[in-house]
Structure formats: C-alpha cells, structure tokens
Short mmCIF file of C-alpha atoms in Angstrom, two decimals:
data_model
loop_
_atom_site.label_atom_id
_atom_site.label_comp_id
_atom_site.label_asym_id
_atom_site.label_seq_id
_atom_site.Cartn_x
_atom_site.Cartn_y
_atom_site.Cartn_z
CA MET A 1 14.71 7.10 13.79
CA PRO A 2 12.40 5.99 10.86
CA GLU A 3 12.97 2.93 8.87
CA TYR A 4 12.46 3.23 5.28
CA GLY A 5 11.11 0.52 2.64
CA TYR A 6 10.28 0.13 -0.72
CA PHE A 7 6.86 0.36 -2.19
CA LEU A 8 5.99 -2.57 -5.02
CA SER A 9 3.49 -1.41 -7.44
CA SER A 10 1.30 -4.57 -8.62
CA GLU A 11 -0.78 -1.86 -11.38
CA GLN A 12 2.72 -1.44 -13.29
CA TYR A 13 4.86 -4.53 -13.04
CA GLY A 14 4.42 -8.13 -13.49
CA PRO A 15 5.33 -10.88 -10.97
CA ALA A 16 9.13 -11.49 -12.32
CA GLU A 17 9.57 -7.43 -12.55
CA LEU A 18 8.55 -7.14 -8.90
CA ILE A 19 10.45 -9.75 -7.87
CA GLU A 20 13.81 -8.00 -9.40
CA GLN A 21 12.90 -4.84 -7.80
CA ALA A 22 12.53 -6.53 -4.47
CA ARG A 23 15.91 -7.52 -5.00
CA MET A 24 17.31 -4.53 -5.87
CA ALA A 25 15.60 -2.93 -2.93
CA GLU A 26 17.51 -5.21 -0.41
CA GLN A 27 20.73 -4.50 -2.18
CA ALA A 28 20.26 -0.82 -2.09
CA GLY A 29 19.55 -0.98 1.82
CA PHE A 30 15.73 -0.58 1.90
CA GLN A 31 14.18 -1.99 5.35
CA HIS A 32 11.08 -3.17 4.05
CA LEU A 33 8.94 -4.13 1.33
CA TRP A 34 4.81 -3.01 0.57
CA ILE A 35 3.25 -4.27 -2.11
CA SER A 36 -0.19 -3.16 -3.70
CA ASP A 37 -3.06 -5.54 -3.65
CA HIS A 38 -5.25 -4.65 -7.20
CA TYR A 39 -7.37 -6.65 -9.28
CA HIS A 40 -7.30 -3.85 -12.29
CA PRO A 41 -4.67 -1.28 -12.61
CA TRP A 42 -5.82 2.51 -12.45
CA ASN A 43 -5.27 3.02 -15.95
CA ASP A 44 -4.67 0.73 -19.14
CA GLU A 45 -1.15 2.66 -19.46
CA GLN A 46 -0.20 0.75 -16.00
CA GLY A 47 -0.94 -2.27 -17.45
CA GLN A 48 -0.84 -4.97 -15.07
CA SER A 49 -2.28 -6.24 -11.96
CA PRO A 50 -0.95 -10.06 -10.82
CA PHE A 51 -2.51 -11.77 -7.82
CA VAL A 52 -0.77 -10.40 -4.98
CA TRP A 53 -0.43 -13.84 -2.47
CA SER A 54 1.23 -15.70 -5.45
CA VAL A 55 4.28 -12.65 -5.46
CA ILE A 56 4.37 -12.57 -1.86
CA GLY A 57 5.02 -16.50 -1.71
CA ALA A 58 7.90 -15.27 -4.16
CA LEU A 59 9.24 -12.51 -2.15
CA SER A 60 9.56 -14.83 0.92
CA GLU A 61 11.75 -17.15 -1.26
CA ALA A 62 14.01 -14.20 -3.07
CA VAL A 63 14.39 -11.42 -0.26
CA SER A 64 14.86 -11.45 3.63
CA LEU A 65 12.88 -7.96 4.07
CA PRO A 66 9.78 -8.14 5.64
CA VAL A 67 6.64 -7.66 3.47
CA GLY A 68 3.34 -6.03 4.06
CA THR A 69 0.36 -5.38 1.98
CA ALA A 70 -0.73 -1.98 0.92
CA VAL A 71 -3.39 -2.56 1.28
CA THR A 72 -5.83 -5.36 0.96
CA CYS A 73 -9.61 -5.17 1.19
CA PRO A 74 -10.90 -8.00 3.04
CA THR A 75 -14.69 -7.07 2.55
CA VAL A 76 -16.18 -7.54 -0.52
CA ARG A 77 -14.30 -9.06 -3.51
CA THR A 78 -12.54 -11.26 -0.67
CA HIS A 79 -14.11 -12.85 1.90
CA PRO A 80 -12.11 -12.11 5.05
CA ALA A 81 -11.79 -15.88 5.76
CA VAL A 82 -9.97 -16.47 2.76
CA VAL A 83 -7.81 -13.35 3.33
CA ALA A 84 -6.59 -14.82 6.85
CA GLN A 85 -5.59 -17.91 5.20
CA ALA A 86 -3.37 -16.14 2.51
CA ALA A 87 -2.19 -13.97 5.48
CA ALA A 88 -1.59 -16.90 7.81
CA THR A 89 0.56 -18.69 5.10
CA ALA A 90 2.03 -15.46 3.76
CA ALA A 91 3.40 -15.17 7.63
CA VAL A 92 4.54 -18.65 7.53
CA MET A 93 6.69 -18.45 4.57
CA SER A 94 8.30 -15.12 5.69
CA GLU A 95 9.04 -16.72 9.25
CA GLY A 96 6.56 -14.18 10.38
CA ALA A 97 7.94 -11.24 8.69
CA PHE A 98 4.69 -10.16 7.24
CA ARG A 99 1.98 -7.81 8.03
CA LEU A 100 -1.47 -7.46 6.71
CA GLY A 101 -2.25 -4.11 5.75
CA VAL A 102 -5.86 -3.70 5.28
CA GLY A 103 -8.47 -0.86 4.01
CA THR A 104 -12.20 -0.10 2.94
CA GLY A 105 -10.78 -0.30 -0.86
CA GLU A 106 -12.11 1.03 -3.87
CA ALA A 107 -14.88 0.23 -6.82
CA LEU A 108 -12.52 -0.18 -9.06
CA ASN A 109 -11.32 -3.43 -7.64
CA GLU A 110 -14.27 -4.46 -5.39
CA HIS A 111 -17.59 -4.38 -7.70
CA ILE A 112 -15.93 -6.79 -10.19
CA LEU A 113 -18.64 -9.53 -9.02
CA GLY A 114 -21.58 -7.43 -9.69
CA GLY A 115 -22.79 -6.75 -6.09
CA PRO A 116 -23.44 -2.95 -4.75
CA TRP A 117 -20.51 -0.76 -3.48
CA PRO A 118 -21.43 0.18 -0.04
CA PRO A 119 -21.12 3.82 1.31
CA ALA A 120 -17.87 4.65 3.42
CA HIS A 121 -19.68 4.38 6.51
CA VAL A 122 -20.96 0.74 5.81
CA ARG A 123 -17.28 0.13 4.51
CA LEU A 124 -15.81 1.01 7.62
CA GLU A 125 -18.36 -1.39 9.81
CA MET A 126 -17.56 -4.04 6.72
CA LEU A 127 -13.75 -3.48 8.04
CA GLU A 128 -14.35 -3.98 11.36
CA GLU A 129 -16.04 -7.03 11.48
CA ALA A 130 -13.77 -8.41 9.01
CA VAL A 131 -10.63 -7.71 11.25
CA GLN A 132 -12.37 -9.46 14.20
CA VAL A 133 -13.29 -12.78 12.19
CA MET A 134 -9.44 -12.80 10.61
CA ARG A 135 -8.09 -12.05 13.82
CA ARG A 136 -10.11 -15.30 15.44
CA LEU A 137 -9.17 -17.17 12.66
CA LEU A 138 -5.12 -16.39 12.74
CA THR A 139 -5.07 -17.92 16.15
CA GLY A 140 -6.11 -21.20 14.67
CA GLU A 141 -9.15 -22.01 16.62
CA GLU A 142 -12.39 -22.99 15.33
CA VAL A 143 -14.60 -20.21 14.20
CA ASN A 144 -18.23 -20.02 13.87
CA HIS A 145 -19.48 -16.13 13.70
CA HIS A 146 -22.77 -14.82 12.41
CA GLY A 147 -22.69 -11.36 12.41
CA THR A 148 -23.96 -8.23 10.42
CA HIS A 149 -21.99 -8.68 7.38
CA TYR A 150 -20.41 -11.93 7.43
CA THR A 151 -21.19 -15.69 8.24
CA VAL A 152 -18.65 -18.15 9.27
CA GLU A 153 -18.93 -21.83 10.11
CA ASN A 154 -16.53 -24.45 11.27
CA ALA A 155 -13.67 -22.54 9.78
CA ARG A 156 -10.28 -23.05 10.91
CA LEU A 157 -6.98 -22.36 9.80
CA TYR A 158 -4.56 -25.19 10.26
CA THR A 159 -1.18 -23.53 8.51
CA VAL A 160 -0.64 -20.55 11.15
CA PRO A 161 2.29 -18.48 12.21
CA ASP A 162 3.81 -18.92 15.89
CA GLU A 163 2.57 -15.22 16.57
CA PRO A 164 -0.49 -13.17 15.42
CA VAL A 165 -0.25 -11.43 11.76
CA PRO A 166 0.10 -7.83 12.43
CA ILE A 167 -2.95 -6.32 11.06
CA ASP A 168 -2.50 -2.34 9.86
CA ILE A 169 -5.63 -0.01 9.28
CA SER A 170 -5.29 2.35 6.64
CA GLY A 171 -6.95 5.19 7.16
CA PHE A 172 -7.68 8.95 5.21
CA GLY A 173 -9.94 10.73 7.41
CA PRO A 174 -10.89 10.83 11.02
CA ALA A 175 -13.10 7.94 11.02
CA ALA A 176 -10.80 5.56 9.50
CA THR A 177 -8.14 7.13 11.81
CA LYS A 178 -10.26 6.52 14.86
CA LEU A 179 -10.79 2.79 13.61
CA ALA A 180 -7.39 2.19 13.23
CA ALA A 181 -6.44 3.73 16.80
CA ARG A 182 -9.07 1.32 18.29
CA VAL A 183 -8.50 -2.38 16.61
CA GLY A 184 -5.46 -1.71 14.28
CA ASP A 185 -1.77 -2.90 14.94
CA GLY A 186 -0.65 -0.25 12.94
CA TYR A 187 -1.82 2.49 11.14
CA ILE A 188 -1.43 3.41 7.45
CA THR A 189 -2.16 6.81 5.87
CA MET A 190 -0.46 8.17 2.12
CA MET A 191 -0.15 11.79 3.41
CA PRO A 192 2.48 13.36 5.72
CA ASP A 193 -0.48 14.46 7.88
CA ALA A 194 0.72 15.19 11.39
CA PRO A 195 -2.55 15.69 12.94
CA MET A 196 -4.06 12.18 11.76
CA VAL A 197 -0.65 10.76 13.13
CA GLN A 198 -1.53 12.72 16.52
CA GLN A 199 -5.31 11.58 16.37
CA TYR A 200 -4.47 8.15 16.02
CA ARG A 201 -1.65 8.16 18.37
CA LYS A 202 -3.91 10.03 20.98
CA GLY A 203 -7.25 7.59 20.08
CA GLY A 204 -5.15 4.41 21.47
CA GLY A 205 -2.57 3.95 18.65
CA GLY A 206 0.41 4.79 21.48
CA GLY A 207 3.56 3.03 20.02
CA LYS A 208 2.22 0.90 17.06
CA PRO A 209 3.61 1.67 13.79
CA VAL A 210 2.65 4.61 11.50
CA SER A 211 3.18 3.88 7.83
CA GLY A 212 3.04 5.74 5.02
CA GLY A 213 4.13 6.05 1.44
CA THR A 214 4.93 8.25 -1.60
CA LYS A 215 5.60 7.88 -5.22
CA VAL A 216 9.00 9.59 -7.29
CA CYS A 217 10.05 9.71 -10.64
CA TYR A 218 13.87 9.58 -10.40
CA GLY A 219 15.42 10.61 -13.94
CA THR A 220 17.92 12.38 -15.39
CA ASP A 221 15.65 14.75 -17.11
CA ARG A 222 12.98 16.51 -15.36
CA ASP A 223 10.38 17.33 -18.03
CA GLU A 224 10.78 13.59 -19.33
CA CYS A 225 9.71 12.61 -15.45
CA VAL A 226 7.06 14.68 -15.55
CA ARG A 227 5.48 13.62 -18.66
CA THR A 228 5.88 9.71 -17.22
CA VAL A 229 4.19 10.49 -14.04
CA HIS A 230 1.38 12.18 -15.84
CA ARG A 231 0.84 9.12 -18.26
CA LEU A 232 0.96 6.46 -15.63
CA TRP A 233 -0.21 8.06 -12.36
CA ALA A 234 -2.08 11.04 -12.77
CA ASN A 235 -4.85 9.58 -11.10
CA GLU A 236 -2.91 9.89 -7.79
CA LEU A 237 -3.92 14.00 -8.14
CA LEU A 238 -7.59 13.30 -8.35
CA PRO A 239 -9.31 15.00 -6.15
CA GLY A 240 -12.22 14.09 -3.41
CA GLU A 241 -13.47 10.49 -3.27
CA LEU A 242 -13.38 9.88 -6.97
CA GLY A 243 -10.46 6.91 -6.22
CA GLN A 244 -12.99 4.95 -4.13
CA VAL A 245 -16.07 5.41 -6.23
CA LEU A 246 -14.95 4.99 -10.28
CA PRO A 247 -15.60 1.47 -11.31
CA SER A 248 -13.04 0.96 -14.48
CA PRO A 249 -9.59 2.15 -15.57
CA LYS A 250 -11.70 3.51 -18.41
CA HIS A 251 -13.38 5.83 -15.96
CA PHE A 252 -10.14 6.71 -14.51
CA GLU A 253 -8.52 7.69 -17.85
CA GLN A 254 -11.56 9.93 -18.32
CA ALA A 255 -11.20 11.38 -15.21
CA GLN A 256 -7.28 12.17 -15.46
CA THR A 257 -7.94 14.37 -18.13
CA LEU A 258 -8.52 16.89 -15.64
CA VAL A 259 -5.07 16.57 -14.22
CA THR A 260 -2.16 18.54 -16.02
CA LYS A 261 1.45 18.13 -16.58
CA ASP A 262 1.70 21.03 -14.08
CA MET A 263 -0.13 19.94 -11.77
CA VAL A 264 2.28 16.86 -11.87
CA ARG A 265 5.25 19.16 -11.65
CA ASP A 266 4.27 21.14 -8.57
CA ASN A 267 3.18 17.68 -6.42
CA ARG A 268 5.51 14.85 -6.87
CA VAL A 269 9.48 14.77 -7.10
CA CYS A 270 10.78 14.11 -10.63
CA GLY A 271 14.10 14.12 -11.51
CA ALA A 272 17.74 14.12 -9.73
CA ASP A 273 17.79 16.72 -7.41
CA VAL A 274 18.80 14.75 -4.12
CA ASP A 275 17.79 17.49 -1.72
CA ALA A 276 14.05 17.20 -3.34
CA HIS A 277 13.93 13.35 -2.66
CA VAL A 278 15.34 13.94 0.63
CA THR A 279 12.97 16.37 1.29
CA GLU A 280 9.84 14.41 0.60
CA LEU A 281 10.88 11.89 2.83
CA ARG A 282 11.56 13.92 5.56
CA ARG A 283 8.08 15.06 5.31
CA PHE A 284 6.99 12.08 6.96
CA ALA A 285 9.63 11.77 9.24
CA ASP A 286 8.82 15.23 10.44
CA ALA A 287 4.94 14.30 10.95
CA GLY A 288 5.86 11.38 12.94
CA PHE A 289 6.03 8.27 10.72
CA ASP A 290 7.98 5.02 11.86
CA ARG A 291 7.87 3.64 8.28
CA ILE A 292 8.38 5.60 5.29
CA TYR A 293 7.99 3.70 1.54
CA VAL A 294 8.95 4.93 -1.71
CA ASN A 295 8.02 3.85 -4.98
CA GLN A 296 9.79 4.73 -8.67
CA ILE A 297 7.57 5.54 -11.36
CA GLY A 298 9.83 5.88 -14.01
CA PRO A 299 11.60 2.96 -15.95
CA ASP A 300 15.10 4.00 -14.91
CA LEU A 301 14.92 1.21 -11.77
CA ARG A 302 18.43 0.67 -11.67
CA GLY A 303 19.51 4.16 -11.66
CA PHE A 304 16.84 4.75 -8.91
CA PHE A 305 18.25 2.32 -6.67
CA ASP A 306 21.83 3.34 -6.76
CA PHE A 307 20.75 6.85 -6.61
CA TYR A 308 18.91 5.55 -3.18
CA ARG A 309 21.69 3.63 -2.30
CA THR A 310 24.39 6.17 -2.48
CA LYS A 311 22.90 9.47 -2.04
CA VAL A 312 19.29 9.74 -0.52
CA LEU A 313 19.23 6.82 1.88
CA PRO A 314 22.39 7.74 3.75
CA GLN A 315 21.05 11.51 4.14
CA LEU A 316 17.74 10.29 5.57
CA GLN A 317 19.87 8.11 8.04
CA GLN A 318 22.19 10.58 9.06
CA ALA A 319 19.09 13.03 9.56
CA GLY A 320 18.10 10.40 12.40
#
C-alpha cells in the first residue's frame, strides 16, 4: 500500500509558512514530507526561495515526519562534499528520518556562479561521481578523491548519523533511470510512468522505494483555481528540456506565454471534486509507486489539509 506525503514548495513560500504547512500536513495524516531545493523560483509570481538546509533544520524540531529533498543538485552550484555535510547534519537532527534526493538540476539554479551549463550526459556523469563522493564522506571516513569532475582532499565529516543517509536519484528518461537503478537507494520521478518504474525495478532497483509527486489546486471555485495555477505554475506544462536549460525566472515567464488556461484545465487537478483528487494520486499508485507526494498550489491551505484529511486520504487508504 503506498504511503502519502506532502510536498513543500520552497519556490512559493517562505520559511515560517513552510514550517506551518508541515505541521498541518502531519495533523492531516500525511506520512512523509518532501521539500524542493532551489536558488530561484521558477518565476517572480512564485516569489520565494529560502535556503533549504535551514528550513530542514527547523522541520526536524517542528514535526516528526520523515523529510527528503526533491531534489538537490550536488554537482555545480554546491560541491558534493558540502552537500554531504548538510545531509549528514539533517539526518542527525531528524534522528535518521532524512533522505537525500538528488538530480542533475536546472540551469535556473545551477549556472549562477558563471560557469558553463554542461550537456545532459555530462551532468549524469557528474551526478554519479558526486554520489560516490558523498557516500564515502557520509561514512565518517577521511576522503581523498581525484576524479574526472571533483577533487576532495583530507575531508572528513565528524557529525554523521548512525546509519548511512539514503540517496534517491531523480530520473525523467531512460539514461537517468538506468543510473538510479544502478547506484540509487531509491528512485524519484514526477510522472506516473509505469514503464519507467518497471525499467528501474528490472535494472537493479528491486524493492527500493519509488517516489513521485504532483501538484493540485484545491478550492471551491474551479475556474479561480485554474487561474491560480496558470499564474503560479504554468512552467510545469512547458515541453521538452526547457525546464533544464532556461537560465532565469524571466526566461520562464517568457516561455509560459505558450501555456493556456485550457492546458492547465486539462492537465492539473483544480477544484474540490474528491474523485478528481483521488484519481490523480491513484495514477501513481497504479504505476507502482511506493510514496506519493502532493502539493497544494492555491492559497486555501487549511481547506486543502482538511479536505485531504477527511475525504481524500481515507479513500486512498481504503484503496490499498
């Protein structure tokens, strides 16, 4: 039976709001938390982007739910040795209830230091090497590493959890899914794509957890919900690799003019139809996901959590 979590959006909310949402998620019966790791929001309308590791520290004190990043890029903006230290501390503060989700990232967040944005196959190479470096550091041993992309000298983490931090790898295509199956402790993908889950399982993922997430907009006025999604998250409906290569929120705002309200209406759950919300999350369950996370886009957070506590989560749990 899948477990259901809440997806905290660092792009849309400040630290205090994220902590309050986590509390509400725990009270509503969600079993896990995800939190995004961004330097920029996708567009200026979203309007936030707090430093994720500070927020995770606060979450460890505010709630008892397991927390994971979805996802951190440990390759360009932040060196894997630094990400390893952050992840180790997060795991210690949460008493082992932390998973590090990693991926190849987006130019939006990663090019800010002025370096080149590598092509996809190079980013996958960098991610694999970064995972190797982080795994060694997370044992607490002294690490010396001279690789293709990273150098680490005389590095040792002194604050480490009793058990290794699980590292989940995000993948949206065959090559990344193959990497996740080979070196990940879990697999993250944001579409209910059963063939990708099967590829992961057969490629070495076995019984390791597969996690996915979706965004919805709960509200009593469906048309208003559509307008809210179109204003805040039209970027999610951009095609192809635009999400990985566009360099700034302004560029996303320009590209989002291609996304219509009808596209939002056809592709995002908007409104207060219980069946629509249940069906959306069941798509992931039917595709073989073990953990399914949902994010509320609209402003009625209390209404959303009450709706899921009383109407949506009970149906999903009965479905198991």
